[in-house]
XYZ file of C-alpha atoms in Angstrom:
119
model
C -2.095 4.823 8.468
C 0.427 4.187 5.726
C 0.112 2.060 2.633
C 3.100 0.533 0.896
C 2.704 -0.976 -2.551
C 5.000 -3.406 -4.303
C 5.073 -5.630 -7.341
C 5.029 -3.176 -10.205
C 7.421 -3.415 -13.114
C 7.793 -3.936 -16.821
C 6.123 -6.888 -18.511
C 5.413 -7.907 -22.068
C 1.888 -7.914 -23.410
C 0.119 -11.098 -22.386
C 2.146 -11.394 -19.213
C 1.116 -11.201 -15.573
C 1.978 -9.165 -12.519
C 0.849 -9.303 -8.914
C 0.655 -6.125 -6.881
C 0.615 -6.052 -3.100
C -0.319 -3.285 -0.702
C 0.184 -3.491 3.039
C -1.410 -1.095 5.502
C 0.455 -0.257 8.685
C 0.278 2.143 11.584
C -2.283 2.721 14.293
C -4.970 0.537 12.778
C -8.088 -0.544 14.585
C -9.820 -1.959 11.549
C -9.405 -1.756 7.789
C -12.740 -1.795 5.975
C -12.566 -1.153 2.241
C -9.409 -1.720 0.232
C -8.874 -1.229 -3.442
C -6.802 -0.368 -6.443
C -6.976 2.583 -8.802
C -4.774 3.538 -11.714
C -3.757 6.633 -13.586
C -2.329 6.591 -17.077
C -0.396 9.561 -18.478
C -2.746 12.380 -19.405
C -5.775 10.596 -17.953
C -7.775 10.775 -14.765
C -7.382 8.260 -11.995
C -9.835 5.409 -12.472
C -11.178 2.527 -10.454
C -9.593 -0.859 -10.988
C -11.116 -2.964 -8.212
C -12.299 -2.677 -4.622
C -13.163 -5.129 -1.932
C -14.976 -4.510 1.340
C -14.007 -6.393 4.447
C -15.803 -9.701 4.144
C -17.475 -8.516 0.961
C -17.482 -9.371 -2.685
C -15.034 -7.776 -5.096
C -16.055 -4.948 -7.365
C -14.292 -4.452 -10.714
C -14.214 -1.932 -13.490
C -16.285 -3.528 -16.224
C -13.441 -3.390 -18.729
C -11.133 -5.373 -16.441
C -13.406 -8.206 -15.379
C -11.919 -11.576 -16.186
C -8.308 -10.385 -16.339
C -7.757 -8.805 -12.929
C -8.458 -10.389 -9.549
C -8.461 -8.572 -6.227
C -8.005 -10.390 -2.954
C -7.104 -9.473 0.600
C -5.656 -10.911 3.759
C -7.408 -9.213 6.652
C -4.990 -10.617 9.211
C -2.146 -8.856 7.392
C -4.120 -5.753 6.357
C -2.941 -6.470 2.842
C -4.660 -6.307 -0.512
C -3.454 -7.924 -3.703
C -4.152 -7.416 -7.381
C -3.422 -10.260 -9.745
C -3.224 -8.954 -13.294
C -3.255 -11.426 -16.177
C -3.252 -11.071 -19.953
C -1.836 -7.588 -19.603
C -2.210 -5.137 -22.455
C -0.216 -2.013 -23.321
C -3.269 0.051 -22.341
C -2.905 -1.268 -18.794
C 0.241 0.823 -18.481
C -0.297 3.228 -15.590
C 0.647 4.086 -12.059
C -1.381 1.839 -9.784
C -2.469 3.236 -6.439
C -3.684 1.380 -3.398
C -6.466 2.835 -1.251
C -7.710 1.770 2.148
C -10.275 3.094 4.557
C -11.235 2.191 8.074
C -10.702 3.337 11.635
C -7.496 3.931 13.538
C -6.881 3.104 17.174
C -8.496 6.404 18.192
C -11.563 5.220 16.271
C -11.015 8.044 13.817
C -11.910 7.310 10.213
C -8.957 7.173 7.857
C -8.782 7.119 4.070
C -5.233 6.512 2.919
C -3.460 6.241 -0.400
C -0.228 4.555 -1.311
C 2.555 6.256 -3.208
C 1.798 4.351 -6.394
C 3.644 1.675 -8.296
C 4.408 1.848 -12.008
C 3.172 -0.894 -14.292
C 4.466 -0.797 -17.853
C 3.252 -3.252 -20.468
C 5.322 -3.394 -23.626
C 3.899 -4.497 -26.953
């Protein structure tokens, strides 16, 4: 199962970006989907996750600015990021887990998309 992210870029502080991540391949069902990020010199951290049919889960520090959503019919997850700050600068990675058509569990990562917030 492959994940392809899009929507990253350069934005001024206070601006917004919307990331998208589409899962493709031999998918039976996608369960959890989410976003993580990794800033230079730091560990990868949780941004937000969302189970299939479940409520979103956010990093406490991002609640109120970031919104995760998903379209199960398209196996796609989105991340709307508002009021961006320079400290949001990072590579954002998409993650998805579920079962493929052989009913084997998969846990896939995207290649990452760069988000740069200028001050």
